[in-house]
Amino acid sequence: MARTKTTKRTTRARATAPPILLTNIGQLLTLRGSGSSGPRRGKDLSEAGILGDAAVLCVGGKIVSIGSRREAQRDAWLQKNKKNFQEIDCRGGVVLPGFVDSHTHPVFTHPRLVDFEKRISGASYEEIAEAGGGIRSSTDGVRKATRQQLSGHVLHALREMAAQGTTTVEAKSGYGLSFEAEIKSLESVRDAAKQWPGTVISTLLGAHVVPAEFRERREEYVALVREKMIPEVARRKLAGYVDVFCERGAFTMEETRRIFRAAREYGLGTRIHVCQLSESELAPLGEFEPASYDHMDCVGEKNIRALSNSPAVATLLPGANYFLGVRQYPPARKLIDAGVAVALATDYNPGTSPTASMPFILSVACTQMKMSPAEAIVAATYNGACALRMQDRKGTIETGKDADLAVFEVKDYREIAYWVAGPACAVTVLNGIPVSSRPL
Ligand code: NIG
Ligand code: FE
């Protein structure tokens, strides 16, 4: 098998990621693309780049070689160095790039079981929020928790995600809703990320909703986000992005723009919760070049046209529709057919989408949104990486990329979306470190 030269960076990482050879791969979904470095659109979204009977060698946390199993068996270097690497028998299963879960809210302490029962009895998400439930009811727990307790919750979530094949996670704050509690939330993400072999990208979502104590003086809360949270987060590099929930009952477009101006001033990227419950005109956000527009349930022709000409990704979060029991799902087919780049993510959170499972999201995307299994996989890996602007390192299986891989013990990649709440990932490789519930 042809190997790429290892760089200085991989040499340094080698201490933590010993060489591993994945063999006996029935289907290797490389997702190798047409050469364009942007997100996949239209027909390109179903290019899975499948190789049969394959092997992958990872050294120092990077993919260094991809070939057929035969080539690996005959490879002189591999034969000679057999004792120096760990062989993982994939048992004829499917290997794909680790999922990139590009939208999650893991910093919370309790499930929202009262809201859950109220919704079952007929109350809507917005009615519950107006009555003091919803996002605000997670605030108390986060404010009272220590940083260490919060990082324990985050780490638990990251491990659950890895067990389902996820290797890169975007993690938002957003339930603290005070300067101290938002900073503590991001610190807890950083602490948890240090104990997890995968990759975590943090986002400040101080503007999730206006907290109860600022209800009559929302201007002051927006100023707190702009003038205190954002500068502190930028100074301490606690997050790479700023997110805003731009929606009735949360923040207006004008408030969102003011917050995004501060983000830009401090060199932070932007991403946005928008068009979840009602449609907003997206044009006023264009100047901030958000990496991703998230939810996009309510999106009309004009916004679709604008997005199809934009490098931004529309991140669809159907776990929220499923869990809220909303019959209408994001219009994935319309978006894809119009040339919009779409990603899929879990939206892991206690209010609208308590799932860490990307395979479950794939299942919902296929059955409810009529995405094909190949489209769903590319949207959940490479396009997710684009939504985090990390496609140079993540989202495909190519030499030189980070060794992030998910091994499923199924014969056909379509089974990952087919089996409802199906088999967990057999082995997940995170930056070259294999994690598994089965003996390796
Ligand atoms: O993405 N829409 C806003 N934020 C979350 C829900 C948060 C919550 O209800 O706790 C979402 O769905
Ligand atoms: Fe969300």
Coordinates of C-alpha atoms and ligand atoms in Angstrom, one line a residue:
M1 CA 0.0 0.0 0.0
A2 CA 1.4 3.4 -0.9
R3 CA 2.0 5.5 2.2
T4 CA 2.2 9.2 2.5
K5 CA 5.1 10.8 4.3
T6 CA 4.4 11.4 8.0
T7 CA 4.8 15.0 8.9
K8 CA 6.3 16.6 12.1
R9 CA 2.8 17.0 13.4
T10 CA 2.0 13.3 13.0
T11 CA 5.3 12.3 14.6
R12 CA 4.4 14.3 17.7
A13 CA 0.9 12.8 17.8
R14 CA 2.3 9.3 17.5
A15 CA 2.9 9.0 21.2
T16 CA -0.8 9.0 21.8
A17 CA -2.0 7.2 18.7
P18 CA -0.2 4.0 18.0
P19 CA -0.3 2.7 14.4
I20 CA -3.5 0.7 13.6
L21 CA -4.4 -1.3 10.5
L22 CA -8.1 -1.8 9.8
T23 CA -8.5 -4.8 7.6
N24 CA -11.2 -7.0 6.2
I25 CA -13.4 -4.0 5.3
G26 CA -16.4 -5.1 3.2
Q27 CA -17.3 -1.6 2.1
L28 CA -15.0 1.4 2.6
L29 CA -16.9 4.7 2.1
T30 CA -14.0 7.0 1.2
L31 CA -16.3 9.9 0.1
R32 CA -13.5 11.0 -2.1
G33 CA -14.9 13.8 -4.1
S34 CA -14.5 15.5 -7.4
G35 CA -11.8 17.8 -6.1
S36 CA -13.9 20.8 -5.1
S37 CA -13.1 21.9 -1.6
G38 CA -16.6 23.2 -0.8
P39 CA -19.6 21.4 0.5
R40 CA -21.3 18.8 -1.7
R41 CA -24.5 19.8 -3.5
G42 CA -27.0 18.2 -5.8
K43 CA -25.8 14.9 -7.4
D44 CA -22.4 15.2 -5.7
L45 CA -24.1 14.7 -2.3
S46 CA -24.5 11.0 -3.1
E47 CA -20.9 10.2 -4.1
A48 CA -19.8 7.7 -1.4
G49 CA -16.6 6.6 -3.3
I50 CA -17.0 3.0 -2.2
L51 CA -14.1 0.5 -2.3
G52 CA -14.6 -3.2 -1.7
D53 CA -12.4 -5.5 0.4
A54 CA -10.2 -2.7 1.7
A55 CA -7.7 -1.9 4.4
V56 CA -6.7 1.4 6.0
L57 CA -3.5 2.2 7.8
C58 CA -3.4 5.0 10.4
V59 CA -0.2 6.3 12.0
G60 CA 0.1 9.2 14.5
G61 CA -3.6 10.0 14.3
K62 CA -3.6 10.4 10.5
I63 CA -4.7 8.2 7.7
V64 CA -1.5 7.3 5.9
S65 CA -2.5 4.6 3.5
I66 CA -5.7 3.1 1.8
G67 CA -5.7 0.0 -0.3
S68 CA -7.1 -3.4 -1.0
R69 CA -6.8 -6.1 1.7
R70 CA -4.6 -8.1 -0.6
E71 CA -2.2 -5.2 -1.0
A72 CA -2.1 -4.8 2.8
Q73 CA -1.4 -8.6 3.1
R74 CA 1.5 -8.4 0.6
D75 CA 2.9 -5.1 1.8
A76 CA 6.6 -5.7 2.9
W77 CA 6.6 -2.8 5.4
L78 CA 3.4 -4.0 7.0
Q79 CA 4.8 -7.6 7.2
K80 CA 8.0 -6.3 8.8
N81 CA 6.3 -4.0 11.3
K82 CA 3.5 -6.4 12.2
K83 CA 4.3 -6.2 15.9
N84 CA 4.3 -2.4 15.9
F85 CA 0.7 -1.8 15.0
Q86 CA -2.6 -3.0 16.2
E87 CA -4.7 -4.9 13.6
I88 CA -8.5 -4.3 13.8
D89 CA -10.5 -7.0 11.9
C90 CA -13.6 -5.2 10.6
R91 CA -15.2 -8.7 9.9
G92 CA -16.4 -7.7 6.4
G93 CA -18.3 -4.7 7.7
V94 CA -18.7 -1.1 6.6
V95 CA -16.2 1.6 7.4
L96 CA -17.1 5.3 6.9
P97 CA -15.6 8.6 8.0
G98 CA -16.6 9.3 11.6
F99 CA -19.7 11.3 11.9
V100 CA -19.3 15.1 12.3
D101 CA -22.1 16.1 14.6
S102 CA -22.0 19.8 13.8
H103 CA -24.8 21.0 16.2
T104 CA -25.1 19.9 19.8
H105 CA -26.0 21.5 23.2
P106 CA -24.4 19.1 25.7
V107 CA -24.0 21.5 28.7
F108 CA -27.0 20.7 30.8
T109 CA -27.7 18.8 34.0
H110 CA -31.2 17.3 33.8
P111 CA -33.6 15.8 31.3
R112 CA -36.8 17.9 30.9
L113 CA -39.4 15.3 31.8
V114 CA -42.1 17.7 32.9
D115 CA -42.0 19.5 29.5
F116 CA -42.0 16.0 27.9
E117 CA -45.2 15.0 29.6
K118 CA -46.8 18.4 29.0
R119 CA -46.2 18.0 25.2
I120 CA -47.6 14.5 25.3
S121 CA -50.8 16.1 26.8
G122 CA -51.0 18.5 23.9
A123 CA -49.0 21.7 24.9
S124 CA -46.7 23.0 22.2
Y125 CA -42.9 23.8 22.5
E126 CA -43.7 27.6 22.4
E127 CA -46.5 27.4 24.9
I128 CA -44.3 25.5 27.4
A129 CA -41.5 28.1 26.9
E130 CA -43.9 31.0 27.5
A131 CA -45.1 29.4 30.7
G132 CA -41.5 29.4 32.0
G133 CA -40.5 25.9 30.9
G134 CA -38.3 25.2 27.9
I135 CA -34.7 26.5 27.7
R136 CA -35.1 28.6 30.9
S137 CA -35.9 25.6 32.9
S138 CA -32.5 24.2 32.3
T139 CA -30.8 27.4 33.5
D140 CA -31.1 26.7 37.2
G141 CA -29.3 23.4 37.0
V142 CA -26.4 24.8 35.0
R143 CA -26.0 27.9 37.3
K144 CA -25.9 25.7 40.4
A145 CA -23.6 23.0 39.0
T146 CA -19.8 23.2 39.5
R147 CA -17.6 23.3 36.4
Q148 CA -16.5 19.8 37.2
Q149 CA -20.1 18.5 37.4
L150 CA -20.9 20.1 34.1
S151 CA -17.8 18.6 32.4
G152 CA -18.9 15.2 33.7
H153 CA -22.2 15.6 31.8
V154 CA -20.4 16.8 28.7
L155 CA -18.0 13.9 28.8
H156 CA -20.8 11.4 29.2
A157 CA -22.5 12.9 26.1
L158 CA -19.3 12.8 24.1
R159 CA -18.8 9.1 25.0
E160 CA -22.4 8.3 24.0
M161 CA -21.8 10.0 20.7
A162 CA -18.6 8.1 20.0
A163 CA -20.4 4.8 20.7
Q164 CA -22.6 5.7 17.8
G165 CA -19.8 6.5 15.4
T166 CA -19.3 10.3 16.0
T167 CA -15.7 11.6 16.1
T168 CA -16.1 15.4 15.8
V169 CA -18.6 17.4 17.8
E170 CA -19.6 21.0 17.8
A171 CA -20.7 21.9 21.4
K172 CA -22.6 25.0 22.4
S173 CA -23.1 26.7 25.7
G174 CA -26.5 28.3 26.1
Y175 CA -28.2 27.1 29.3
G176 CA -26.2 29.3 31.7
L177 CA -27.5 32.6 30.4
S178 CA -25.3 34.7 32.7
F179 CA -21.8 35.8 32.2
E180 CA -20.4 33.4 34.8
A181 CA -22.6 30.4 33.8
E182 CA -21.9 30.8 30.1
I183 CA -18.1 31.0 30.7
K184 CA -18.3 28.0 33.1
S185 CA -20.2 26.1 30.4
L186 CA -17.5 26.7 27.8
E187 CA -14.8 25.8 30.4
S188 CA -16.6 22.6 31.1
V189 CA -16.6 21.8 27.3
R190 CA -12.9 22.4 27.2
D191 CA -12.3 20.2 30.3
A192 CA -14.3 17.4 28.8
A193 CA -12.7 17.7 25.4
K194 CA -9.3 17.2 27.0
Q195 CA -10.4 13.8 28.3
W196 CA -12.0 12.6 25.0
P197 CA -9.9 11.5 22.0
G198 CA -12.2 13.0 19.4
T199 CA -12.4 16.6 18.2
V200 CA -14.6 19.3 19.8
I201 CA -15.4 22.7 18.4
S202 CA -17.0 25.1 20.9
T203 CA -19.7 27.7 20.3
L204 CA -20.9 30.5 22.6
L205 CA -24.8 30.5 22.6
G206 CA -25.2 33.2 25.2
A207 CA -28.1 34.5 23.1
H208 CA -30.2 31.3 23.4
V209 CA -33.1 33.1 25.1
V210 CA -33.4 36.2 27.3
P211 CA -33.1 34.9 30.9
A212 CA -36.1 35.6 33.3
E213 CA -34.3 38.3 35.3
F214 CA -33.7 40.4 32.1
R215 CA -37.2 39.9 30.7
E216 CA -38.1 43.6 31.1
R217 CA -34.6 44.8 30.0
R218 CA -33.6 42.7 27.1
E219 CA -31.4 45.4 25.7
E220 CA -29.2 45.0 28.7
Y221 CA -28.9 41.3 28.1
V222 CA -27.9 41.8 24.4
A223 CA -25.3 44.3 25.7
L224 CA -24.0 41.7 28.2
V225 CA -23.5 39.1 25.4
R226 CA -21.9 41.7 23.1
E227 CA -19.8 43.6 25.6
K228 CA -18.8 41.0 28.2
M229 CA -19.4 37.4 27.0
I230 CA -18.0 37.8 23.5
P231 CA -14.8 39.7 24.4
E232 CA -14.0 37.2 27.3
V233 CA -14.6 34.2 25.1
A234 CA -12.4 35.6 22.3
R235 CA -9.7 36.6 24.8
R236 CA -9.5 33.2 26.3
K237 CA -10.2 31.3 23.1
L238 CA -13.1 29.5 24.7
A239 CA -15.0 29.2 21.5
G240 CA -14.5 29.6 17.7
Y241 CA -18.1 30.6 17.0
V242 CA -21.0 32.7 18.2
D243 CA -24.6 31.3 17.7
V244 CA -27.9 33.1 18.2
F245 CA -31.4 31.6 18.4
C246 CA -33.1 34.1 16.0
E247 CA -36.8 33.3 16.4
R248 CA -40.0 34.7 17.9
G249 CA -39.7 34.3 21.6
A250 CA -35.9 34.4 21.5
F251 CA -33.9 37.1 19.6
T252 CA -35.0 39.4 16.7
M253 CA -33.1 39.8 13.5
E254 CA -31.9 43.2 14.6
E255 CA -30.6 41.9 17.9
T256 CA -28.9 39.0 16.1
R257 CA -27.1 41.4 13.8
R258 CA -25.9 43.4 16.7
I259 CA -24.5 40.3 18.4
F260 CA -22.9 39.1 15.1
R261 CA -21.2 42.5 14.7
A262 CA -19.5 42.0 18.0
A263 CA -18.5 38.4 17.0
R264 CA -17.0 39.8 13.8
E265 CA -15.2 42.5 15.7
Y266 CA -13.6 39.9 18.0
G267 CA -12.6 37.6 15.2
L268 CA -15.2 34.8 16.0
G269 CA -17.1 32.9 13.3
T270 CA -20.9 32.9 13.3
R271 CA -23.6 30.2 13.0
I272 CA -27.4 30.6 13.6
H273 CA -30.5 28.9 14.8
V274 CA -33.1 30.2 12.3
C275 CA -36.3 29.4 10.4
Q276 CA -37.1 26.7 13.0
L277 CA -40.7 27.8 14.0
S278 CA -41.2 30.7 11.6
E279 CA -39.5 32.0 8.4
S280 CA -37.0 34.9 8.6
E281 CA -35.5 36.7 5.6
L282 CA -31.9 35.5 5.6
A283 CA -30.4 38.3 3.4
P284 CA -29.6 40.6 6.4
L285 CA -27.3 37.9 7.8
G286 CA -25.3 37.4 4.6
E287 CA -22.7 40.1 5.4
F288 CA -21.6 38.0 8.5
E289 CA -21.0 34.9 6.3
P290 CA -22.4 32.4 8.8
A291 CA -20.7 29.0 8.5
S292 CA -24.1 27.4 8.9
Y293 CA -27.9 28.1 9.0
D294 CA -29.4 25.6 11.4
H295 CA -32.9 24.0 11.5
M296 CA -34.4 25.6 8.3
D297 CA -37.8 24.0 8.7
C298 CA -39.6 27.0 7.4
V299 CA -37.8 28.2 4.3
G300 CA -39.4 29.6 1.2
E301 CA -38.2 30.0 -2.4
K302 CA -36.4 33.3 -2.0
N303 CA -34.2 32.0 0.9
I304 CA -33.6 28.7 -0.9
R305 CA -32.4 30.6 -4.0
A306 CA -30.1 32.8 -1.9
L307 CA -28.6 29.7 -0.1
S308 CA -28.0 27.8 -3.3
N309 CA -25.5 30.6 -4.2
S310 CA -23.9 30.7 -0.9
P311 CA -20.9 28.7 0.5
A312 CA -22.9 28.3 3.8
V313 CA -24.3 25.0 4.8
A314 CA -28.0 24.5 5.8
T315 CA -27.8 22.1 8.8
L316 CA -31.0 20.1 9.2
L317 CA -31.9 18.8 12.6
P318 CA -34.8 16.3 12.2
G319 CA -34.3 14.9 15.7
A320 CA -36.1 18.0 16.9
N321 CA -39.1 17.5 14.6
Y322 CA -39.3 13.8 15.6
F323 CA -39.1 14.5 19.4
L324 CA -41.5 17.5 19.3
G325 CA -43.9 15.4 17.3
V326 CA -44.0 18.0 14.5
R327 CA -45.3 16.4 11.3
Q328 CA -43.5 18.8 9.0
Y329 CA -39.7 18.1 8.5
P330 CA -37.1 20.4 7.0
P331 CA -37.6 20.3 3.2
A332 CA -34.5 18.4 2.4
R333 CA -35.4 17.4 -1.1
K334 CA -36.3 20.9 -2.1
L335 CA -33.0 22.2 -0.7
I336 CA -30.8 19.5 -2.3
D337 CA -32.5 19.7 -5.6
A338 CA -32.1 23.5 -5.7
G339 CA -28.3 23.1 -5.0
V340 CA -28.2 24.1 -1.3
A341 CA -25.5 22.4 0.7
V342 CA -27.1 20.4 3.5
A343 CA -25.7 18.8 6.6
L344 CA -27.3 16.6 9.2
A345 CA -26.7 16.8 13.0
T346 CA -28.3 15.6 16.2
D347 CA -29.1 18.9 17.9
Y348 CA -28.4 16.9 21.1
N349 CA -30.2 18.8 23.8
P350 CA -32.7 18.2 26.7
G351 CA -35.6 20.1 25.2
T352 CA -36.1 19.2 21.6
S353 CA -33.7 16.4 20.7
P354 CA -32.3 14.2 23.4
T355 CA -30.4 11.8 21.2
A356 CA -26.6 11.3 20.7
S357 CA -27.2 9.0 17.7
M358 CA -26.3 10.1 14.2
P359 CA -27.5 6.7 12.8
F360 CA -30.9 7.6 14.2
I361 CA -30.8 11.0 12.5
L362 CA -29.9 9.2 9.3
S363 CA -32.9 7.0 9.7
V364 CA -35.2 10.0 10.2
A365 CA -33.7 11.8 7.3
C366 CA -34.3 8.9 4.9
T367 CA -37.8 7.9 6.1
Q368 CA -39.2 11.4 6.7
M369 CA -37.2 13.7 4.5
K370 CA -36.7 11.3 1.6
M371 CA -32.9 11.7 1.5
S372 CA -31.1 8.6 0.1
P373 CA -28.8 6.7 2.5
A374 CA -25.8 7.9 0.6
E375 CA -26.9 11.6 0.7
A376 CA -27.6 11.2 4.4
I377 CA -24.1 9.8 5.1
V378 CA -22.3 12.6 3.1
A379 CA -24.5 15.2 4.9
A380 CA -23.6 13.7 8.3
T381 CA -19.8 13.6 7.6
Y382 CA -18.2 15.7 4.9
N383 CA -20.9 18.4 4.8
G384 CA -20.9 18.5 8.6
A385 CA -17.1 19.1 8.4
C386 CA -17.8 21.9 5.9
A387 CA -20.3 23.4 8.4
L388 CA -17.4 23.6 10.9
R389 CA -14.9 24.7 8.2
M390 CA -12.9 21.6 8.9
Q391 CA -13.2 19.7 5.6
D392 CA -9.4 19.9 5.1
R393 CA -9.0 17.5 8.1
K394 CA -12.3 15.8 8.5
G395 CA -15.2 14.1 6.7
T396 CA -13.5 11.8 4.1
I397 CA -11.2 8.8 4.2
E398 CA -8.2 10.1 2.3
T399 CA -4.5 10.0 3.1
G400 CA -3.3 12.9 5.2
K401 CA -6.7 13.4 6.8
D402 CA -7.3 12.8 10.5
A403 CA -7.9 9.1 11.4
D404 CA -11.6 9.4 12.3
L405 CA -13.4 6.3 11.3
A406 CA -16.6 4.4 12.2
V407 CA -16.8 0.6 11.8
F408 CA -20.3 -0.8 11.6
E409 CA -20.8 -4.6 11.5
V410 CA -23.3 -4.6 8.6
K411 CA -22.8 -5.8 5.0
D412 CA -24.2 -2.8 3.2
Y413 CA -23.8 0.9 4.2
R414 CA -27.5 1.5 3.6
E415 CA -28.2 -0.7 6.7
I416 CA -26.8 2.1 8.9
A417 CA -29.9 4.1 8.1
Y418 CA -32.2 1.1 7.6
W419 CA -32.1 -0.5 11.1
V420 CA -34.2 1.7 13.3
A421 CA -32.4 2.3 16.6
G422 CA -30.1 -0.4 15.2
P423 CA -26.7 -1.8 16.1
A424 CA -24.3 0.6 17.7
C425 CA -21.0 1.3 16.0
A426 CA -18.7 -1.7 16.5
V427 CA -15.4 0.4 16.7
T428 CA -14.9 4.1 16.5
V429 CA -11.5 5.5 15.7
L430 CA -11.0 9.1 17.0
N431 CA -7.8 10.8 15.9
G432 CA -6.2 7.4 15.6
I433 CA -7.4 6.1 18.9
P434 CA -9.8 3.1 18.7
V435 CA -12.7 2.9 21.1
S436 CA -15.0 -0.1 21.2
S437 CA -17.5 -2.0 23.4
R438 CA -16.2 -5.3 21.9
P439 CA -12.8 -6.7 22.6
L440 CA -10.3 -5.4 20.0
Ligands
NIG1 O1 -31.9 23.7 18.7 N1 -34.0 26.1 19.2 C1 -33.3 26.4 20.0 N2 -32.5 25.6 20.7 C2 -32.5 24.2 20.8 C3 -33.6 23.8 21.8 C4 -33.1 24.0 23.2 C5 -34.0 23.5 24.2 O2 -35.2 23.5 24.1 O3 -33.4 23.2 25.3 C6 -32.8 23.6 19.5 O4 -33.8 23.0 19.2
FE2 FE -30.0 23.7 18.5

